[in-house]
Coordinates of C-alpha atoms in Angstrom, one line a residue:
Chain A
M1238 CA -45.6 -8.9 -27.5
T1239 CA -44.8 -5.5 -26.2
A1240 CA -41.1 -4.6 -26.0
V1241 CA -41.5 -1.1 -24.7
R1242 CA -44.4 0.8 -23.2
C1243 CA -44.3 4.4 -22.0
I1244 CA -47.3 5.7 -20.2
D1245 CA -47.8 9.4 -19.8
I1246 CA -44.2 10.2 -19.1
C1247 CA -43.0 13.7 -18.4
K1248 CA -39.4 15.0 -18.1
T1249 CA -38.5 18.6 -17.4
Y1250 CA -35.0 20.1 -17.5
T1251 CA -34.1 23.4 -16.0
Q1252 CA -31.7 25.6 -17.9
G1253 CA -30.9 28.7 -15.9
D1254 CA -34.3 30.1 -14.9
V1255 CA -36.1 28.3 -17.7
D1256 CA -37.9 25.0 -17.4
I1257 CA -37.8 22.9 -20.6
K1258 CA -40.3 20.2 -21.1
A1259 CA -38.3 17.5 -22.9
L1260 CA -41.2 14.9 -22.6
D1261 CA -44.7 16.1 -22.1
H1262 CA -47.2 13.4 -21.2
L1263 CA -45.9 11.1 -23.8
S1264 CA -47.2 7.6 -24.3
I1265 CA -46.0 5.0 -26.8
E1266 CA -46.0 1.2 -27.2
I1267 CA -43.4 -0.6 -29.3
E1268 CA -43.9 -4.3 -30.2
K1269 CA -41.0 -6.8 -30.3
G1270 CA -39.2 -6.9 -33.6
E1271 CA -40.3 -3.4 -34.7
F1272 CA -37.9 -1.0 -36.4
V1273 CA -38.9 2.4 -35.2
C1274 CA -37.4 5.8 -36.0
L1275 CA -38.0 8.7 -33.6
M1276 CA -37.8 11.9 -35.5
S1277 CA -37.8 15.4 -34.3
P1278 CA -36.0 18.7 -34.7
S1279 CA -33.2 19.3 -32.2
G1280 CA -34.7 19.6 -28.7
G1281 CA -37.8 17.7 -29.7
G1282 CA -37.4 15.0 -27.0
K1283 CA -36.2 12.0 -29.0
T1284 CA -32.9 11.5 -27.1
T1285 CA -34.7 12.0 -23.8
L1286 CA -37.3 9.4 -24.7
L1287 CA -34.5 7.0 -25.8
N1288 CA -32.7 7.6 -22.5
A1289 CA -35.9 7.0 -20.6
I1290 CA -36.4 3.7 -22.4
G1291 CA -32.8 2.7 -21.8
G1292 CA -33.0 3.5 -18.1
L1293 CA -30.3 6.1 -18.5
D1294 CA -32.7 8.9 -17.4
I1295 CA -35.7 8.6 -15.1
P1296 CA -38.8 10.5 -16.1
D1297 CA -40.4 12.9 -13.5
S1298 CA -43.7 11.1 -13.8
G1299 CA -45.3 8.3 -15.8
E1300 CA -44.3 4.7 -16.3
V1301 CA -41.7 3.1 -18.4
W1302 CA -41.9 -0.7 -19.1
V1303 CA -39.2 -2.6 -20.9
G1304 CA -39.7 -6.4 -21.6
G1305 CA -42.5 -6.6 -19.1
Q1306 CA -40.6 -4.9 -16.3
R1307 CA -41.4 -1.4 -14.9
I1308 CA -38.0 0.3 -15.0
D1309 CA -38.7 3.9 -13.8
Q1310 CA -38.7 2.7 -10.2
M1311 CA -35.6 0.5 -10.4
S1312 CA -32.4 1.2 -8.5
K1313 CA -29.2 2.1 -10.4
G1314 CA -27.9 -1.4 -9.9
E1315 CA -31.1 -3.0 -11.2
L1316 CA -31.1 -0.7 -14.2
A1317 CA -27.4 -1.6 -14.9
E1318 CA -28.4 -5.3 -14.9
L1319 CA -31.3 -4.6 -17.2
R1320 CA -29.2 -2.8 -19.7
L1321 CA -26.5 -5.4 -19.5
A1322 CA -28.9 -8.2 -20.2
N1323 CA -31.5 -6.7 -22.5
I1324 CA -30.5 -3.5 -24.1
G1325 CA -27.8 -2.7 -26.7
F1326 CA -26.8 1.0 -27.1
V1327 CA -25.3 2.8 -30.1
F1328 CA -24.5 6.5 -29.3
Q1329 CA -23.8 9.3 -31.6
A1330 CA -20.2 9.6 -30.6
Y1331 CA -17.7 8.4 -28.0
N1332 CA -19.1 5.0 -28.4
L1333 CA -16.0 2.9 -27.6
I1334 CA -13.7 2.4 -24.7
P1335 CA -10.5 3.8 -26.1
V1336 CA -8.1 1.6 -24.2
L1337 CA -9.7 -1.6 -25.6
T1338 CA -9.2 -3.0 -29.1
A1339 CA -12.2 -3.4 -31.5
R1340 CA -12.5 -7.1 -30.5
E1341 CA -12.2 -6.3 -26.8
N1342 CA -14.8 -3.6 -27.1
V1343 CA -17.2 -6.0 -28.7
E1344 CA -16.4 -8.6 -26.0
F1345 CA -16.8 -6.1 -23.2
V1346 CA -20.5 -6.6 -22.5
M1347 CA -20.2 -10.3 -22.8
Q1348 CA -17.2 -10.2 -20.4
V1349 CA -19.2 -8.3 -17.8
Q1350 CA -22.1 -10.8 -18.4
G1351 CA -19.7 -13.7 -17.6
V1352 CA -19.6 -15.3 -21.0
R1353 CA -16.7 -17.8 -21.4
P1354 CA -13.6 -16.5 -23.2
A1355 CA -13.8 -19.0 -26.1
E1356 CA -17.5 -18.2 -26.7
R1357 CA -16.8 -14.5 -26.5
H1358 CA -13.9 -14.8 -28.9
V1359 CA -16.0 -16.7 -31.5
K1360 CA -19.0 -14.4 -31.2
S1361 CA -17.0 -11.2 -31.4
M1362 CA -15.0 -12.4 -34.5
V1363 CA -18.2 -13.5 -36.3
L1364 CA -19.9 -10.1 -35.6
L1365 CA -16.8 -8.1 -36.6
E1366 CA -16.8 -10.0 -39.9
E1367 CA -20.5 -9.4 -40.2
V1368 CA -20.1 -5.6 -39.9
G1369 CA -17.2 -5.7 -42.3
L1370 CA -14.3 -5.2 -39.9
E1371 CA -12.5 -8.5 -40.5
G1372 CA -8.8 -7.9 -40.0
L1373 CA -9.3 -4.8 -37.9
E1374 CA -10.1 -6.6 -34.7
D1375 CA -6.8 -5.7 -32.9
R1376 CA -7.0 -2.0 -33.7
L1377 CA -7.7 0.6 -31.0
P1378 CA -10.5 3.0 -31.6
A1379 CA -8.0 5.8 -32.3
E1380 CA -6.7 3.7 -35.2
M1381 CA -10.1 3.4 -36.9
S1382 CA -12.3 5.8 -38.9
G1383 CA -15.6 7.1 -37.5
G1384 CA -17.6 4.7 -39.6
Q1385 CA -15.5 1.7 -38.4
Q1386 CA -15.9 2.8 -34.8
Q1387 CA -19.7 3.0 -35.3
R1388 CA -19.6 -0.5 -36.7
V1389 CA -17.7 -1.8 -33.7
A1390 CA -20.3 -0.1 -31.5
V1391 CA -23.1 -1.8 -33.5
A1392 CA -21.3 -5.2 -33.2
R1393 CA -21.0 -4.6 -29.4
A1394 CA -24.7 -3.6 -29.2
I1395 CA -26.0 -6.8 -30.8
V1396 CA -23.4 -9.4 -29.9
S1397 CA -25.2 -10.6 -26.8
R1398 CA -28.5 -10.7 -28.7
P1399 CA -30.3 -8.0 -26.7
E1400 CA -34.1 -7.8 -27.1
L1401 CA -33.8 -4.1 -27.7
V1402 CA -31.3 -1.9 -29.5
L1403 CA -31.4 1.9 -28.9
A1404 CA -29.4 4.0 -31.3
D1405 CA -29.1 7.8 -30.8
E1406 CA -28.1 9.6 -34.1
P1407 CA -26.0 6.6 -35.1
T1408 CA -25.2 8.1 -38.5
A1409 CA -24.5 11.7 -37.4
N1410 CA -20.8 11.4 -37.8
L1411 CA -20.8 9.2 -40.9
D1412 CA -20.7 10.0 -44.6
S1413 CA -23.8 9.1 -46.6
H1414 CA -22.3 5.9 -48.0
T1415 CA -21.1 4.6 -44.6
A1416 CA -24.5 5.7 -43.1
A1417 CA -26.4 3.7 -45.7
D1418 CA -24.2 0.6 -45.0
L1419 CA -24.9 0.9 -41.3
M1420 CA -28.6 1.2 -41.8
E1421 CA -28.6 -1.8 -44.1
L1422 CA -26.9 -3.7 -41.3
F1423 CA -29.5 -2.6 -38.8
V1424 CA -32.3 -3.8 -41.1
Q1425 CA -30.6 -7.0 -41.7
L1426 CA -30.1 -7.7 -38.0
N1427 CA -33.7 -6.7 -37.3
E1428 CA -35.0 -9.1 -39.9
H1429 CA -32.7 -12.0 -39.1
H1430 CA -32.8 -11.8 -35.3
Q1431 CA -36.1 -10.1 -34.6
T1432 CA -34.3 -7.5 -32.6
T1433 CA -36.3 -4.4 -31.7
F1434 CA -34.6 -1.3 -33.0
V1435 CA -35.5 2.2 -31.8
I1436 CA -33.4 4.9 -33.5
A1437 CA -33.5 8.6 -32.8
T1438 CA -32.5 10.6 -35.8
H1439 CA -33.2 13.7 -37.8
D1440 CA -31.4 12.3 -40.8
Q1441 CA -33.9 11.9 -43.7
G1442 CA -31.7 9.2 -45.2
V1443 CA -32.2 7.0 -42.1
M1444 CA -36.0 7.5 -42.0
R1445 CA -36.5 5.5 -45.2
Y1446 CA -35.3 2.4 -43.5
A1447 CA -37.8 2.6 -40.7
K1448 CA -41.0 0.4 -40.7
R1449 CA -42.5 2.8 -38.2
L1450 CA -41.9 6.5 -38.1
V1451 CA -42.7 8.5 -34.9
R1452 CA -42.5 12.2 -35.3
M1453 CA -42.0 14.3 -32.1
R1454 CA -42.2 18.0 -31.3
D1455 CA -41.8 19.7 -27.9
G1456 CA -41.8 16.4 -26.1
R1457 CA -45.0 15.1 -27.6
I1458 CA -45.7 12.6 -30.4
V1459 CA -47.3 14.4 -33.3
D1460 CA -47.3 11.6 -35.8
D1461 CA -46.9 7.9 -35.7
V1462 CA -47.1 6.0 -38.9
Q1463 CA -46.2 2.6 -40.4
Q1464 CA -44.4 2.7 -43.7
N1465 CA -42.7 0.5 -46.2
A1466 CA -39.1 0.4 -45.4
A1467 CA -36.4 0.8 -48.1
Chain B
M56 CA -13.8 -13.2 -10.3
R57 CA -14.8 -12.5 -14.0
I58 CA -15.6 -9.0 -13.0
L59 CA -12.2 -8.6 -11.3
I60 CA -10.5 -9.7 -14.5
V61 CA -12.4 -7.1 -16.5
L62 CA -11.6 -4.4 -14.0
V63 CA -7.9 -5.3 -13.7
R64 CA -7.6 -5.2 -17.5
L65 CA -9.3 -1.8 -17.7
A66 CA -7.4 -0.4 -14.8
W67 CA -4.0 -1.5 -16.3
R68 CA -4.8 -0.1 -19.7
Y69 CA -6.0 3.2 -18.3
L70 CA -3.0 3.4 -16.1
W71 CA -0.8 3.5 -19.2
R72 CA -3.1 5.6 -21.3
N73 CA -1.3 8.7 -20.1
H74 CA 2.0 7.1 -19.6
R75 CA 4.0 10.3 -18.9
R76 CA 1.7 11.2 -16.0
T77 CA 1.8 7.6 -14.7
I78 CA 5.6 7.5 -14.9
I79 CA 6.0 10.8 -13.0
M80 CA 3.6 9.5 -10.3
L81 CA 5.4 6.2 -10.3
G82 CA 8.7 8.0 -9.8
A83 CA 7.3 9.8 -6.8
I84 CA 6.1 6.6 -5.2
V85 CA 9.4 4.8 -5.9
L86 CA 11.3 7.7 -4.4
G87 CA 9.0 7.9 -1.4
T88 CA 9.2 4.2 -0.8
W89 CA 12.9 4.2 -1.1
A90 CA 13.2 7.1 1.3
M91 CA 10.9 5.4 3.8
I92 CA 12.8 2.1 3.8
F93 CA 16.3 3.5 3.4
M94 CA 15.9 6.1 6.2
T95 CA 14.2 3.6 8.4
A96 CA 17.1 1.2 7.8
L97 CA 19.6 3.9 8.8
T98 CA 17.5 4.8 11.9
R99 CA 17.2 1.1 12.8
G100 CA 20.9 0.6 12.3
M101 CA 21.7 3.5 14.6
V102 CA 19.2 2.5 17.3
D103 CA 20.3 -1.1 17.1
Q104 CA 23.9 -0.1 17.5
M105 CA 23.1 2.2 20.4
I106 CA 21.1 -0.5 22.1
A107 CA 23.6 -3.2 21.3
D108 CA 26.4 -1.0 22.7
G109 CA 24.2 -0.1 25.7
I110 CA 23.3 -3.7 26.4
S111 CA 26.8 -4.8 26.1
A112 CA 27.8 -2.2 28.7
I113 CA 24.9 -3.1 31.0
P114 CA 25.2 -6.0 29.8
G115 CA 22.6 -8.7 28.9
H116 CA 18.9 -8.7 28.2
V117 CA 17.8 -9.6 31.8
Q118 CA 19.7 -9.0 35.0
V119 CA 19.5 -10.2 38.5
H120 CA 20.7 -8.1 41.4
G121 CA 20.4 -8.1 45.2
Q122 CA 17.6 -6.0 46.6
G123 CA 18.3 -2.3 46.4
Y124 CA 21.5 -2.7 44.3
L125 CA 20.2 -0.7 41.4
D126 CA 19.7 2.3 43.7
D127 CA 22.9 1.8 45.7
P128 CA 25.4 -0.5 43.8
S129 CA 27.6 -1.6 46.6
V130 CA 29.0 -5.0 47.7
T131 CA 26.7 -5.0 50.7
R132 CA 23.8 -5.7 48.3
S133 CA 25.2 -8.8 46.8
I134 CA 23.1 -11.6 45.3
P135 CA 22.1 -14.2 47.9
L136 CA 22.7 -17.0 45.4
S137 CA 25.9 -18.8 44.8
D138 CA 27.4 -19.5 41.4
E139 CA 26.7 -23.2 42.0
E140 CA 23.0 -22.4 42.6
F141 CA 22.9 -20.3 39.4
A142 CA 24.6 -23.1 37.4
A143 CA 22.2 -25.7 38.8
R144 CA 19.1 -23.6 37.8
F145 CA 20.2 -22.2 34.4
A146 CA 22.9 -24.4 32.9
D147 CA 20.3 -26.1 30.7
A148 CA 17.8 -23.2 30.4
G149 CA 18.7 -22.6 26.7
F150 CA 20.0 -19.0 27.1
S151 CA 22.5 -17.7 24.5
A152 CA 24.8 -16.8 27.4
W153 CA 24.8 -16.0 31.0
A154 CA 27.3 -15.1 33.7
T155 CA 27.7 -13.8 37.2
R156 CA 30.0 -11.0 38.0
V157 CA 31.2 -8.4 40.5
R158 CA 30.3 -4.9 39.5
V159 CA 31.0 -2.0 41.8
P160 CA 32.1 1.6 41.6
A161 CA 35.8 2.1 42.2
V162 CA 38.6 4.6 41.8
I163 CA 41.6 3.8 39.7
T164 CA 44.9 5.6 40.3
S165 CA 48.1 5.7 38.3
E166 CA 51.3 7.4 39.1
R167 CA 49.9 10.6 37.7
E168 CA 46.0 10.6 37.7
S169 CA 42.9 9.2 39.4
R170 CA 39.6 8.5 37.8
G171 CA 36.2 7.0 38.9
V172 CA 35.4 3.8 37.0
T173 CA 33.1 0.8 37.1
L174 CA 35.0 -2.2 38.3
L175 CA 33.9 -5.4 36.6
G176 CA 35.1 -8.7 38.1
I177 CA 34.4 -11.3 35.5
D178 CA 34.9 -14.8 34.4
P179 CA 36.4 -14.0 30.9
A180 CA 35.3 -17.3 29.4
A181 CA 31.7 -16.8 30.3
E182 CA 31.5 -13.3 28.9
R183 CA 33.5 -13.7 25.7
D184 CA 30.3 -14.0 23.5
F185 CA 28.6 -10.8 24.7
S186 CA 31.3 -8.5 26.0
F187 CA 31.8 -5.2 24.2
V188 CA 35.5 -6.0 24.2
D189 CA 37.0 -8.0 21.4
Y190 CA 39.4 -10.2 23.4
G191 CA 41.5 -10.8 20.4
A192 CA 42.0 -7.2 19.6
V193 CA 43.3 -6.1 23.0
D194 CA 46.7 -4.5 23.1
G195 CA 48.6 -6.9 25.4
R196 CA 46.2 -9.6 26.4
F197 CA 42.7 -9.9 27.9
L198 CA 42.1 -11.7 31.2
E199 CA 42.7 -15.4 31.1
S200 CA 40.8 -16.7 34.1
P201 CA 38.7 -15.5 37.1
E202 CA 41.9 -15.7 39.1
D203 CA 43.9 -13.6 36.8
S204 CA 45.8 -10.9 38.8
G205 CA 46.1 -8.4 36.0
I206 CA 43.7 -5.6 35.0
V207 CA 42.5 -4.6 31.5
I208 CA 41.6 -0.9 30.9
G209 CA 40.3 1.1 28.0
A210 CA 42.6 3.1 25.7
K211 CA 41.0 6.4 26.6
L212 CA 41.5 5.7 30.3
A213 CA 45.1 4.7 29.7
D214 CA 45.7 8.0 28.0
T215 CA 44.1 9.9 30.8
L216 CA 46.0 8.0 33.4
E217 CA 49.1 8.3 31.3
T218 CA 49.7 4.5 31.7
R219 CA 50.2 1.6 29.4
V220 CA 50.5 -2.2 29.3
G221 CA 53.0 -3.4 31.9
K222 CA 52.6 -0.4 34.2
R223 CA 50.9 -0.7 37.6
V224 CA 47.7 1.0 38.9
V225 CA 45.8 0.9 42.1
L226 CA 42.1 0.2 42.5
M227 CA 40.1 1.4 45.5
S228 CA 36.6 0.6 46.5
Q229 CA 34.6 -0.5 49.7
D230 CA 34.3 -3.9 51.3
P231 CA 31.0 -5.1 52.9
D232 CA 32.0 -3.4 56.2
N233 CA 32.4 -0.1 54.3
D234 CA 36.1 -0.1 54.8
I235 CA 38.5 0.8 52.0
A236 CA 39.4 -2.1 49.9
D237 CA 42.3 -1.6 47.6
R238 CA 44.8 -3.5 45.6
G239 CA 47.6 -2.9 43.1
F240 CA 47.2 -4.4 39.6
R241 CA 49.5 -4.6 36.6
V242 CA 47.9 -3.4 33.4
V243 CA 48.0 -6.5 31.2
G244 CA 45.8 -5.2 28.4
V245 CA 44.3 -2.1 26.8
F246 CA 41.1 -2.4 24.9
E247 CA 39.4 -0.3 22.3
A248 CA 35.6 0.0 22.1
N249 CA 33.1 1.5 19.8
M250 CA 32.5 4.3 22.2
Q251 CA 35.1 6.3 24.2
A252 CA 32.7 6.3 27.2
F253 CA 33.3 2.6 27.5
E254 CA 37.0 3.0 27.2
E255 CA 36.9 5.6 30.0
G256 CA 34.4 4.0 32.3
F257 CA 35.1 0.3 32.6
V258 CA 38.0 -1.7 33.9
F259 CA 38.1 -5.5 34.0
V260 CA 39.7 -7.8 36.6
G261 CA 39.2 -11.5 37.3
K262 CA 36.1 -12.3 39.3
A263 CA 37.9 -14.2 42.0
T264 CA 40.5 -11.5 42.3
A265 CA 37.8 -8.9 42.7
Q266 CA 36.0 -10.9 45.3
K267 CA 39.2 -11.3 47.2
M268 CA 40.0 -7.6 47.0
L269 CA 36.5 -6.6 48.2
R270 CA 36.5 -9.3 50.9
M271 CA 33.1 -10.6 49.8
G272 CA 33.9 -14.3 49.7
T273 CA 32.3 -16.0 46.6
A274 CA 29.4 -13.5 46.4
T275 CA 28.5 -11.6 43.2
T276 CA 26.5 -8.5 42.6
E277 CA 25.1 -9.1 39.2
A278 CA 24.0 -12.0 37.1
V279 CA 23.3 -11.4 33.4
F280 CA 21.3 -13.4 30.9
V281 CA 21.3 -13.1 27.2
G282 CA 18.5 -14.3 24.9
D283 CA 18.2 -14.4 21.1
D284 CA 16.6 -11.0 20.5
Y285 CA 16.8 -7.8 22.6
R286 CA 13.4 -6.8 21.4
N287 CA 11.8 -9.9 22.8
V288 CA 13.2 -10.5 26.3
E289 CA 10.0 -11.8 27.9
P290 CA 10.8 -15.5 27.5
V291 CA 14.2 -14.9 29.1
Y292 CA 12.7 -12.8 31.9
D293 CA 10.0 -15.3 32.7
K294 CA 12.6 -18.2 33.0
V295 CA 15.0 -16.2 35.1
A296 CA 12.2 -14.8 37.4
A297 CA 10.9 -18.3 37.9
G298 CA 14.4 -19.6 38.6
V299 CA 15.7 -17.1 41.2
G300 CA 12.7 -16.5 43.4
D301 CA 11.7 -13.3 45.2
A302 CA 14.8 -12.6 47.2
V303 CA 16.5 -10.8 44.3
T304 CA 15.5 -8.2 41.8
V305 CA 15.0 -9.3 38.2
S306 CA 15.1 -6.6 35.6
R307 CA 14.7 -6.3 31.8
W308 CA 17.3 -4.2 30.1
T309 CA 14.7 -1.6 29.3
E310 CA 14.2 -1.2 33.1
V311 CA 17.9 -1.1 33.9
D312 CA 18.5 1.5 31.2
T313 CA 15.3 3.4 30.8
Y314 CA 16.9 5.9 28.4
L315 CA 17.6 3.1 25.9
G316 CA 14.2 1.4 26.6
T317 CA 12.3 4.6 25.9
M318 CA 14.4 5.3 22.8
L319 CA 13.5 1.9 21.4
K320 CA 9.8 2.7 21.8
T321 CA 10.2 6.2 20.6
M322 CA 12.0 5.0 17.5
D323 CA 9.3 2.5 16.7
G324 CA 6.8 5.4 16.8
F325 CA 9.1 7.7 14.9
V326 CA 9.4 5.1 12.1
L327 CA 5.6 5.0 11.7
V328 CA 5.3 8.7 11.8
W329 CA 8.0 9.1 9.3
M330 CA 6.3 6.7 6.9
I331 CA 3.0 8.4 7.3
V332 CA 4.5 11.9 6.7
I333 CA 6.1 10.7 3.5
F334 CA 2.9 9.1 2.4
L335 CA 0.9 12.3 3.1
A336 CA 3.3 14.1 0.7
L337 CA 2.7 11.3 -1.8
S338 CA -1.0 11.2 -1.4
F339 CA -1.4 14.7 -2.8
G340 CA 0.1 13.5 -6.1
L341 CA -1.8 10.3 -6.0
V342 CA -5.2 11.9 -5.5
N343 CA -4.4 14.6 -8.1
T344 CA -3.4 11.9 -10.6
L345 CA -6.6 9.9 -9.9
V346 CA -8.8 13.0 -10.1
M347 CA -7.3 13.9 -13.4
A348 CA -7.6 10.4 -14.6
V349 CA -11.3 10.4 -13.7
F350 CA -12.0 13.8 -15.1
E351 CA -10.5 13.1 -18.5
R352 CA -12.7 10.0 -19.0
V353 CA -16.0 11.1 -17.7
R354 CA -17.7 10.2 -20.9
E355 CA -16.1 6.8 -21.0
I356 CA -17.3 6.2 -17.4
G357 CA -20.8 7.2 -18.6
L358 CA -20.5 4.8 -21.5
M359 CA -19.5 1.9 -19.2
L360 CA -22.4 2.6 -16.9
A361 CA -24.8 2.8 -19.9
L362 CA -23.5 -0.6 -21.1
G363 CA -24.4 -2.2 -17.8
M364 CA -21.5 -1.7 -15.5
K365 CA -22.7 -1.1 -11.9
P366 CA -21.4 2.0 -10.0
A367 CA -19.5 -0.4 -7.7
M368 CA -17.6 -1.7 -10.6
I369 CA -16.5 1.8 -11.6
L370 CA -15.5 2.4 -7.9
G371 CA -13.5 -0.8 -8.0
Q372 CA -11.8 0.0 -11.3
I373 CA -10.5 3.3 -10.0
I374 CA -9.3 1.8 -6.7
I375 CA -7.6 -1.1 -8.6
E376 CA -5.9 1.5 -10.8
S377 CA -4.6 3.3 -7.7
M378 CA -3.6 0.1 -6.0
M379 CA -1.7 -1.1 -9.2
L380 CA 0.2 2.2 -9.4
L381 CA 1.1 2.0 -5.7
A382 CA 2.0 -1.7 -5.8
L383 CA 4.2 -1.1 -8.8
G384 CA 5.9 1.9 -7.1
L385 CA 6.3 -0.1 -3.9
L386 CA 7.8 -3.0 -5.7
I387 CA 10.4 -0.9 -7.5
G388 CA 11.0 1.3 -4.5
T389 CA 11.5 -1.6 -2.2
A390 CA 13.9 -3.3 -4.6
L391 CA 15.8 0.0 -5.0
A392 CA 16.0 0.4 -1.2
W393 CA 17.2 -3.2 -0.8
A394 CA 19.8 -2.7 -3.5
S395 CA 21.1 0.5 -1.9
I396 CA 21.1 -0.8 1.7
V397 CA 22.8 -4.2 1.1
P398 CA 26.2 -2.7 -0.1
L399 CA 26.2 -0.4 3.0
E400 CA 25.6 -3.2 5.5
G401 CA 29.4 -3.3 6.1
G402 CA 29.0 0.1 7.7
I403 CA 28.9 3.8 6.8
D404 CA 31.9 5.7 8.2
L405 CA 30.6 8.7 10.1
S406 CA 33.9 9.5 11.9
A407 CA 33.8 13.0 10.6
V408 CA 30.8 13.6 12.9
G409 CA 31.9 10.9 15.4
E410 CA 31.7 13.1 18.5
G411 CA 28.2 14.2 17.7
M412 CA 27.2 10.5 17.2
E413 CA 28.7 9.6 20.5
M414 CA 26.7 12.3 22.2
W415 CA 23.7 10.4 21.0
G416 CA 25.2 7.2 22.4
A417 CA 26.0 5.9 18.9
S418 CA 29.3 4.8 17.4
S419 CA 30.9 6.5 14.5
V420 CA 30.2 3.6 12.1
L421 CA 26.6 3.3 11.1
Y422 CA 25.3 -0.1 10.0
P423 CA 22.0 0.2 8.2
K424 CA 19.6 -2.6 9.2
L425 CA 16.8 -3.7 6.8
Y426 CA 14.1 -5.5 8.8
L427 CA 11.4 -7.4 7.0
E428 CA 8.8 -5.9 9.4
D429 CA 9.9 -2.4 8.4
V430 CA 9.6 -3.2 4.7
V431 CA 6.2 -4.8 5.3
L432 CA 5.1 -1.8 7.4
A433 CA 6.1 0.7 4.7
N434 CA 4.2 -1.3 2.1
V435 CA 1.2 -1.7 4.2
V436 CA 1.1 2.0 5.2
V437 CA 1.2 3.0 1.6
L438 CA -1.3 0.5 0.4
V439 CA -3.8 1.1 3.2
L440 CA -3.6 4.9 3.2
G441 CA -3.5 4.8 -0.6
F442 CA -6.7 2.9 -0.6
F443 CA -8.4 5.5 1.5
A444 CA -6.9 8.3 -0.5
S445 CA -8.4 6.7 -3.7
L446 CA -11.8 6.4 -2.3
S447 CA -12.8 10.0 -2.9
P448 CA -12.1 10.2 -6.7
A449 CA -13.3 6.6 -7.1
W450 CA -16.6 7.4 -5.3
R451 CA -17.0 10.5 -7.4
A452 CA -16.6 8.5 -10.6
S453 CA -19.1 5.9 -9.5
R454 CA -21.7 8.5 -8.7
Y455 CA -21.9 9.9 -12.3
E456 CA -25.3 9.7 -14.0
P457 CA -24.6 7.9 -17.2
V458 CA -26.7 10.3 -19.4
E459 CA -24.9 13.4 -17.9
A460 CA -21.5 11.8 -18.2
I461 CA -21.9 10.7 -21.8
T462 CA -23.0 14.1 -22.9
K463 CA -20.4 16.0 -20.9
V464 CA -18.5 18.4 -23.1
G465 CA -14.7 18.4 -23.1

């Protein structure tokens, strides 16, 4: 079953007088349960592709399908509903809402979804334990390390069992040990819950966890290979 | 409802994220609210006093006169209804008080001076509850019956006439045939009033004595009716108008004293303008606070949008934040205003500027009046205008593109 399908999408940004093609007639299909790494040098288009798949950015042309729905023609409200119900995000930084505790951050999406408080509480506590943050649930983001914050973000991204998790440079601000732990966690979640992961990175350490490696350059896919993950 | 809970929690937490800024803004709202309510209470107190004094001199909320009396107040324009007819029609009408009286211009003369005054021939028992004279505080005594042969004058007039209790004065006016009608009276009492104009301008004699002096039989020139609230005289007016017919003129107090009537309306408008002006000053701070609050969390707003919050929720969150700040400020400001007005309800002595106050028609003691409707008005003005002032920053926040907001630098 196809989780994501991009057909001939283009996206051009203008910086000053210069047009930059972030996505250049790019097409890709990602099956449900895949663990995909998008790799490119800076400016290669991986974050733009991730944003297009997540409905955060609309391509200038082409089609984007997520879970069988065409999203590039959806309204802002429809996109918000799609993200809320189907997509978990992990960003490079500024991942958490600073005025909410770790547990409240994890519960946030469920709360907007309307999940009952008792269920939210149980799910968030289980996930926080699973990502190794037991005992830190009442800490504010400012009271946690970068790695701990990323783990909270991961817990939040997967707590409502989205079909798709999009992670943009999730290990960029982490030391190698914490980054490895985080990737192990992703792999574990991918294998246990059949969650589709699409991770944008240029970290060689992250790539070895991917089952499918998509290399990009200048907004195009230059290489797309399956590999044996670590 | 679930969304509202999320938004309220977020709004409350964000409100206290930069607690110093919030406390400063809260202080401004508290001060503004206090100023709105406190100054309104002072204004209301002054206007109430002016109107109460004015009505007590008129007196009454609704008056009945003979045709043309208001333009030419003479005994020839007496009311064509007897006291018995009034009693039959209004004894059980449920008014707070009512009375008929003789009221004509006259000249009072002592051994040394003469002055023009308004002669009030009254039934003292009927007017005790609404007269501007405190019967018990009169130097000497007040009138005891409609047939009382004495006269009660004001302290200021007594000084002017160089007379006192026990001395004799002469009153002169006109009878229905326009002949001079005069009579000597012994001063039996000297009253003090809130305003010197009353002490100088009015003299009281028994109603029957006045009728006899003016050779007008049992006729009267004025009937006065008092209801429960000078601001709402329509029920009294309707009853009186229905009871007396077309042969007489029925007037509300605002028609008899157009200055006071206009002042009441003007003050109502002034109170609203005053509140809006204070709010406008506050609104600059409020909008600035919200703009700063939005600006410093652009990335977080982008994150929330990315996680699935709809733009309307962001809009709601900012507005709720603003409403919480205003509501908290209003609560404290209102409580503070109440706490500072209640101890002053016994009166603020302004005798140092008493003459100036009297020029305004106000007494030298100011009694602040805290009306529930004024408190509600102040709170509603701030909340409603605050809501509109919040719309711009809230709208701006809700229009962010998530991807641009998340990647916004600094």
